[in-house]
Every structure is written in structure tokens, then in C-alpha cells.
mmCIF file of C-alpha atoms in Angstrom:
data_model
loop_
_atom_site.group_PDB
_atom_site.id
_atom_site.type_symbol
_atom_site.label_atom_id
_atom_site.label_comp_id
_atom_site.label_asym_id
_atom_site.label_seq_id
_atom_site.Cartn_x
_atom_site.Cartn_y
_atom_site.Cartn_z
ATOM 1 C CA ALA Q 47 -15.495 0.617 20.380
ATOM 2 C CA GLN Q 48 -14.396 0.512 16.330
ATOM 3 C CA LYS Q 49 -16.432 -2.240 14.389
ATOM 4 C CA VAL Q 50 -17.338 -2.588 11.079
ATOM 5 C CA THR Q 51 -20.521 -4.874 10.033
ATOM 6 C CA GLN Q 52 -20.987 -6.094 6.543
ATOM 7 C CA ALA Q 53 -24.916 -8.106 7.233
ATOM 8 C CA GLN Q 54 -24.796 -9.694 3.614
ATOM 9 C CA THR Q 55 -22.983 -12.705 3.849
ATOM 10 C CA GLU Q 56 -23.535 -13.971 0.716
ATOM 11 C CA ILE Q 57 -25.127 -12.337 -2.485
ATOM 12 C CA SER Q 58 -25.736 -14.503 -5.550
ATOM 13 C CA VAL Q 59 -26.337 -12.252 -8.814
ATOM 14 C CA VAL Q 60 -26.574 -13.262 -12.857
ATOM 15 C CA GLU Q 61 -24.167 -11.290 -14.889
ATOM 16 C CA LYS Q 62 -24.790 -7.887 -15.898
ATOM 17 C CA GLU Q 63 -27.027 -7.168 -12.619
ATOM 18 C CA ASP Q 64 -26.026 -4.635 -10.444
ATOM 19 C CA VAL Q 65 -25.327 -5.253 -6.894
ATOM 20 C CA THR Q 66 -24.576 -3.439 -3.966
ATOM 21 C CA LEU Q 67 -22.238 -4.289 -0.786
ATOM 22 C CA ASP Q 68 -23.615 -2.759 2.140
ATOM 23 C CA CYS Q 69 -20.788 -1.850 5.085
ATOM 24 C CA VAL Q 70 -21.328 0.037 8.203
ATOM 25 C CA TYR Q 71 -19.142 0.952 10.582
ATOM 26 C CA GLU Q 72 -18.571 2.589 14.092
ATOM 27 C CA THR Q 73 -15.966 4.853 15.547
ATOM 28 C CA ARG Q 74 -15.820 7.777 17.910
ATOM 29 C CA ASP Q 75 -12.673 9.179 16.170
ATOM 30 C CA THR Q 76 -13.157 12.055 14.158
ATOM 31 C CA THR Q 77 -10.528 10.949 11.880
ATOM 32 C CA TYR Q 78 -10.474 7.658 9.933
ATOM 33 C CA TYR Q 79 -10.129 5.649 7.074
ATOM 34 C CA LEU Q 80 -12.145 3.219 5.050
ATOM 35 C CA PHE Q 81 -11.131 0.597 2.738
ATOM 36 C CA TRP Q 82 -12.886 -1.997 0.388
ATOM 37 C CA TYR Q 83 -10.591 -5.400 -0.473
ATOM 38 C CA LYS Q 84 -11.419 -8.325 -2.548
ATOM 39 C CA GLN Q 85 -10.316 -11.382 -2.253
ATOM 40 C CA PRO Q 86 -10.402 -13.999 -5.268
ATOM 41 C CA PRO Q 87 -9.972 -17.475 -4.939
ATOM 42 C CA SER Q 88 -6.726 -17.096 -5.094
ATOM 43 C CA GLY Q 89 -6.306 -15.870 -1.442
ATOM 44 C CA GLU Q 90 -4.398 -12.349 -2.348
ATOM 45 C CA LEU Q 91 -6.226 -9.362 -0.697
ATOM 46 C CA VAL Q 92 -6.824 -6.710 -3.653
ATOM 47 C CA PHE Q 93 -6.901 -2.767 -2.488
ATOM 48 C CA LEU Q 94 -9.665 -0.992 -4.363
ATOM 49 C CA ILE Q 95 -10.462 2.016 -2.447
ATOM 50 C CA ARG Q 96 -9.303 4.103 -0.008
ATOM 51 C CA ARG Q 97 -11.761 7.069 1.742
ATOM 52 C CA ASN Q 98 -10.981 9.380 4.566
ATOM 53 C CA SER Q 99 -13.563 10.826 6.985
ATOM 54 C CA PHE Q 100 -13.504 14.046 5.822
ATOM 55 C CA ASP Q 101 -14.062 13.208 2.178
ATOM 56 C CA GLU Q 102 -18.016 12.257 1.303
ATOM 57 C CA GLN Q 103 -17.581 12.210 -2.105
ATOM 58 C CA ASN Q 104 -18.716 9.670 -4.019
ATOM 59 C CA GLU Q 105 -15.955 7.735 -6.160
ATOM 60 C CA ILE Q 106 -16.661 6.127 -9.293
ATOM 61 C CA SER Q 107 -14.141 3.653 -11.147
ATOM 62 C CA GLY Q 108 -15.249 2.100 -14.294
ATOM 63 C CA ARG Q 109 -18.010 -0.151 -13.144
ATOM 64 C CA TYR Q 110 -17.145 0.364 -9.320
ATOM 65 C CA SER Q 111 -18.813 2.926 -7.301
ATOM 66 C CA TRP Q 112 -18.858 3.905 -3.657
ATOM 67 C CA ASN Q 113 -21.286 5.819 -1.334
ATOM 68 C CA PHE Q 114 -19.805 7.050 1.579
ATOM 69 C CA GLN Q 115 -22.341 8.407 3.867
ATOM 70 C CA LYS Q 116 -21.256 9.841 7.225
ATOM 71 C CA SER Q 117 -24.956 10.401 8.818
ATOM 72 C CA THR Q 118 -25.625 6.863 8.606
ATOM 73 C CA SER Q 119 -21.884 5.348 9.307
ATOM 74 C CA SER Q 120 -22.244 3.470 5.631
ATOM 75 C CA PHE Q 121 -20.072 2.928 3.259
ATOM 76 C CA ASN Q 122 -21.574 1.015 0.576
ATOM 77 C CA PHE Q 123 -20.069 -0.748 -2.737
ATOM 78 C CA THR Q 124 -22.072 -0.796 -6.231
ATOM 79 C CA ILE Q 125 -21.034 -2.947 -8.914
ATOM 80 C CA THR Q 126 -22.788 -1.998 -12.208
ATOM 81 C CA ALA Q 127 -23.252 -4.637 -15.127
ATOM 82 C CA SER Q 128 -21.370 -7.666 -13.001
ATOM 83 C CA GLN Q 129 -19.380 -9.617 -14.650
ATOM 84 C CA VAL Q 130 -18.157 -13.225 -13.240
ATOM 85 C CA VAL Q 131 -14.552 -12.214 -12.959
ATOM 86 C CA ASP Q 132 -16.283 -9.790 -9.985
ATOM 87 C CA SER Q 133 -16.772 -13.197 -8.079
ATOM 88 C CA ALA Q 134 -15.331 -13.020 -4.536
ATOM 89 C CA VAL Q 135 -15.166 -11.874 -1.212
ATOM 90 C CA TYR Q 136 -15.412 -8.498 -0.615
ATOM 91 C CA PHE Q 137 -14.240 -6.876 2.593
ATOM 92 C CA CYS Q 138 -14.771 -3.188 4.108
ATOM 93 C CA ALA Q 139 -11.973 -2.304 6.870
ATOM 94 C CA LEU Q 140 -11.519 0.610 8.774
ATOM 95 C CA SER Q 141 -8.578 2.234 9.743
ATOM 96 C CA PRO Q 142 -9.211 4.524 13.025
ATOM 97 C CA GLY Q 143 -7.025 7.879 13.397
ATOM 98 C CA ASN Q 144 -5.694 10.556 15.192
ATOM 99 C CA TYR Q 145 -3.721 13.554 14.360
ATOM 100 C CA GLY Q 146 -4.962 13.423 11.027
ATOM 101 C CA GLY Q 147 -3.168 10.290 10.263
ATOM 102 C CA SER Q 148 -4.338 6.571 10.202
ATOM 103 C CA GLN Q 149 -3.051 4.451 13.512
ATOM 104 C CA GLY Q 150 -2.224 2.002 10.868
ATOM 105 C CA ASN Q 151 -4.068 -0.903 11.726
ATOM 106 C CA LEU Q 152 -6.860 -2.229 9.675
ATOM 107 C CA ILE Q 153 -10.559 -3.787 11.526
ATOM 108 C CA PHE Q 154 -12.389 -5.996 8.987
ATOM 109 C CA GLY Q 155 -15.490 -6.676 8.771
ATOM 110 C CA LYS Q 156 -16.706 -10.193 8.316
ATOM 111 C CA GLY Q 157 -16.789 -10.496 4.602
ATOM 112 C CA THR Q 158 -19.315 -10.670 1.551
ATOM 113 C CA LYS Q 159 -18.819 -13.354 -0.897
ATOM 114 C CA LEU Q 160 -20.217 -12.732 -4.223
ATOM 115 C CA SER Q 161 -20.865 -15.009 -6.550
ATOM 116 C CA VAL Q 162 -21.718 -14.131 -10.184
ATOM 117 C CA LYS Q 163 -22.901 -16.271 -12.418
ATOM 118 C CA PRO Q 164 -23.382 -16.629 -16.336
ATOM 119 C CA ASP O 817 7.157 -3.183 -9.033
ATOM 120 C CA THR O 818 4.003 -2.646 -6.499
ATOM 121 C CA GLU O 819 4.055 -6.105 -5.356
ATOM 122 C CA VAL O 820 4.342 -8.110 -2.313
ATOM 123 C CA THR O 821 5.888 -11.861 -2.810
ATOM 124 C CA GLN O 822 5.337 -14.495 -0.507
ATOM 125 C CA THR O 823 6.533 -17.770 -0.443
ATOM 126 C CA PRO O 824 6.573 -20.628 -0.202
ATOM 127 C CA LYS O 825 2.753 -20.869 -1.894
ATOM 128 C CA HIS O 826 1.995 -23.973 0.213
ATOM 129 C CA LEU O 827 3.274 -25.494 3.438
ATOM 130 C CA VAL O 828 2.776 -28.705 5.185
ATOM 131 C CA MET O 829 4.366 -29.628 8.443
ATOM 132 C CA GLY O 830 4.293 -31.595 11.448
ATOM 133 C CA MET O 831 4.060 -30.326 14.961
ATOM 134 C CA THR O 832 7.841 -31.099 15.359
ATOM 135 C CA ASN O 833 9.141 -29.203 12.531
ATOM 136 C CA LYS O 834 10.839 -25.436 12.220
ATOM 137 C CA LYS O 835 9.688 -23.730 9.031
ATOM 138 C CA SER O 836 9.743 -20.165 7.997
ATOM 139 C CA LEU O 837 7.458 -18.467 5.921
ATOM 140 C CA LYS O 838 9.059 -15.341 3.834
ATOM 141 C CA CYS O 839 7.591 -11.673 2.520
ATOM 142 C CA GLU O 840 9.216 -9.791 0.189
ATOM 143 C CA GLN O 841 8.533 -5.975 -0.827
ATOM 144 C CA HIS O 842 10.543 -3.541 -3.259
ATOM 145 C CA MET O 843 7.869 -0.576 -3.043
ATOM 146 C CA GLY O 844 9.885 1.311 -0.288
ATOM 147 C CA HIS O 845 7.275 0.827 2.060
ATOM 148 C CA ARG O 846 8.310 1.149 5.739
ATOM 149 C CA ALA O 847 5.274 -0.559 7.588
ATOM 150 C CA MET O 848 4.883 -4.354 7.182
ATOM 151 C CA TYR O 849 1.954 -6.256 8.474
ATOM 152 C CA TRP O 850 1.431 -10.363 8.990
ATOM 153 C CA TYR O 851 -2.172 -11.654 9.576
ATOM 154 C CA LYS O 852 -3.562 -15.176 10.228
ATOM 155 C CA GLN O 853 -6.602 -15.705 7.822
ATOM 156 C CA LYS O 854 -8.717 -18.751 8.424
ATOM 157 C CA ALA O 855 -11.455 -20.184 6.397
ATOM 158 C CA LYS O 856 -14.156 -18.173 5.588
ATOM 159 C CA LYS O 857 -13.068 -15.213 8.595
ATOM 160 C CA PRO O 858 -11.538 -12.007 8.030
ATOM 161 C CA PRO O 859 -7.831 -11.872 8.169
ATOM 162 C CA GLU O 860 -7.090 -11.505 11.678
ATOM 163 C CA LEU O 861 -3.838 -8.737 12.363
ATOM 164 C CA MET O 862 -0.476 -10.936 14.194
ATOM 165 C CA PHE O 863 2.312 -8.719 14.105
ATOM 166 C CA VAL O 864 3.209 -5.057 12.475
ATOM 167 C CA TYR O 865 6.979 -4.171 12.122
ATOM 168 C CA SER O 866 7.631 0.050 11.378
ATOM 169 C CA TYR O 867 11.279 0.657 10.475
ATOM 170 C CA GLU O 868 12.518 -2.847 10.940
ATOM 171 C CA LYS O 869 11.283 -2.760 14.656
ATOM 172 C CA LEU O 870 8.486 -4.739 16.260
ATOM 173 C CA SER O 871 5.570 -1.917 16.448
ATOM 174 C CA ILE O 872 2.681 -4.230 17.629
ATOM 175 C CA ASN O 873 2.315 -8.166 18.724
ATOM 176 C CA GLU O 874 -1.291 -8.893 18.787
ATOM 177 C CA SER O 875 -0.769 -11.640 22.285
ATOM 178 C CA VAL O 876 0.279 -14.099 19.223
ATOM 179 C CA PRO O 877 2.001 -17.492 20.892
ATOM 180 C CA SER O 878 5.568 -17.698 20.699
ATOM 181 C CA ARG O 879 5.444 -20.554 18.521
ATOM 182 C CA PHE O 880 5.511 -17.483 15.937
ATOM 183 C CA SER O 881 8.438 -15.894 15.676
ATOM 184 C CA PRO O 882 8.568 -13.012 13.212
ATOM 185 C CA GLU O 883 11.601 -11.169 12.067
ATOM 186 C CA CYS O 884 12.075 -8.179 9.910
ATOM 187 C CA PRO O 885 16.296 -8.442 8.694
ATOM 188 C CA ASN O 886 15.765 -5.303 6.544
ATOM 189 C CA SER O 887 12.903 -2.912 5.322
ATOM 190 C CA SER O 888 11.971 -4.903 2.669
ATOM 191 C CA LEU O 889 11.729 -8.308 4.011
ATOM 192 C CA LEU O 890 9.818 -9.627 6.737
ATOM 193 C CA ASN O 891 9.904 -13.407 7.658
ATOM 194 C CA LEU O 892 7.827 -15.565 10.205
ATOM 195 C CA HIS O 893 9.452 -18.114 12.248
ATOM 196 C CA LEU O 894 7.344 -21.146 12.988
ATOM 197 C CA HIS O 895 8.351 -24.129 15.578
ATOM 198 C CA ALA O 896 6.136 -26.738 17.607
ATOM 199 C CA LEU O 897 2.944 -25.484 16.064
ATOM 200 C CA GLN O 898 -0.514 -27.150 16.174
ATOM 201 C CA PRO O 899 -3.432 -28.197 14.007
ATOM 202 C CA GLU O 900 -5.339 -25.463 14.642
ATOM 203 C CA ASP O 901 -2.777 -23.223 13.751
ATOM 204 C CA SER O 902 -3.269 -24.216 9.941
ATOM 205 C CA ALA O 903 -4.748 -21.148 7.827
ATOM 206 C CA LEU O 904 -3.693 -18.945 5.548
ATOM 207 C CA TYR O 905 -1.027 -16.334 6.459
ATOM 208 C CA LEU O 906 -0.829 -12.912 4.810
ATOM 209 C CA CYS O 907 2.092 -10.517 4.319
ATOM 210 C CA ALA O 908 0.789 -6.747 3.956
ATOM 211 C CA SER O 909 2.986 -3.428 3.509
ATOM 212 C CA SER O 910 2.046 0.152 3.605
ATOM 213 C CA PRO O 911 3.987 2.947 3.184
ATOM 214 C CA LEU O 912 3.634 4.496 6.869
ATOM 215 C CA LEU O 913 2.536 3.070 9.779
ATOM 216 C CA ARG O 914 0.528 5.936 10.473
ATOM 217 C CA GLY O 915 -0.634 8.671 8.032
ATOM 218 C CA PRO O 916 -2.863 10.172 5.764
ATOM 219 C CA SER O 917 -1.598 7.444 2.906
ATOM 220 C CA ASN O 918 -1.622 3.930 3.788
ATOM 221 C CA GLU O 919 -3.441 1.512 2.379
ATOM 222 C CA GLN O 920 -1.760 -1.550 3.095
ATOM 223 C CA PHE O 921 -0.724 -3.649 0.051
ATOM 224 C CA PHE O 922 -1.363 -7.667 0.719
ATOM 225 C CA GLY O 923 1.089 -10.478 -0.842
ATOM 226 C CA PRO O 924 -0.696 -14.044 -2.008
ATOM 227 C CA GLY O 925 -0.318 -15.410 0.868
ATOM 228 C CA THR O 926 0.900 -18.766 2.342
ATOM 229 C CA ARG O 927 -1.651 -21.481 2.846
ATOM 230 C CA LEU O 928 -0.406 -23.388 5.519
ATOM 231 C CA THR O 929 -1.297 -26.735 6.630
ATOM 232 C CA VAL O 930 -0.186 -28.293 10.113
ATOM 233 C CA LEU O 931 -0.693 -32.223 10.733
#
């Protein structure tokens, strides 16, 4: 079965706090792709990162960082020094793959609503 | 140009109306998608087009009819909708349907209300 679990439904922090959003996935594929998307109140889903199953290097982009651990099937997302503009719903997604490429469909987690208060 | 545009932003329609949602991208992407998103839920895939041909139909009722006139344009024709069809309809595109670089880029969505 292919599945993405975001156990945290809602998180509330105060500005400048660090916050980690958890994502656990299930797949039998040896090749797969993981994504994080941000959905602010305006509704548009904003692509943040793609990671393939062969690349376990952690990634940092400004205040954002991602920790991919195949051993625990997790792909967690950390925001350092959070800001009010980070308030949004964050979705983790899995795209199963074969022959080295994704099949194209995205399996979304239920999302985590992050509220950053001033 | 790295964006997906959708029109209209908001749509209110009666159950007997016929309306269409429009999506456009000029990134040269060859795969385009329609998703439906209810409040506080993740997006649900409805249709996928690859090279202007319908590739995936996730058992969507026939009152939703997709159309891909060319590689840049995707329409969703609506007819005889039900109030439970009220949702945010998101369009997305990706370079290819299958491949190592296929992150999907989403439009801002059309918020549909069916009365």
C-alpha cells in the first residue's frame, strides 16, 4: 500500500520558534519521490522540495531544512526562526516510481496546519 | 514564465447550469492535472492528461468533463453539478507524466460553489 501520514493536524508556535513537521510514508517501491508543498490561505499549492529515494542527503534552503531517513521512512521538514508568513497548511506527498522515474500520481498526506503567531 | 493560471477565481452556479473552468500553462509541460480539494482535506486527483490525451480518470462522475485542446490549455466542463461538488478545483502541470523530474506546479485554484 502507498500511504503518507502526517500525524500533526495543527501546530501553533510563536514567531522565531523552530518547528518540525513530521511525515512518514509507506511504499513497496524501491524508486519513489517525496515532496513538500505549502498551501497558504490563498489556496495555491506551492512546491517546496522534491527528493528521490536514492538521495538521502539532507537539504537546507534558507530557513527551511529537510531530513530524509529511509530507515524510518520519514521525510521531516523543519522551519528555523519561524515567521508569520510561514502560516499555512503543509502537505507531504509521495509519488511512486518505476524504471527510475515517477509514475506521475501524487499521494498526499492529510496536511499539517501551521499557525505562527507574532 | 513559471506559473499556472486558472480562471475564474470564484464561481457560483446552480445545479442546472453549464460552466467551464480554464487552466493555462506556458512552461512547455506535457502533463496536466485536475484536482478537487474539499475544506481541510488534501487534494484528490480527478484527471490526468499526458500529451493532450486523457491518461487517468479517477472514476469521476460524468457531470465533470475534461478537455485538453492543446498542450498549454486544460478545461473542465461542468454540468448538472450537486451542492456536494462545491470545492476548490486545482489545476497542475508537470514536465512529463513519468520521469525523474516531474514535480507538479499548481495554479491558484477556482473556488466553486454549487447552489
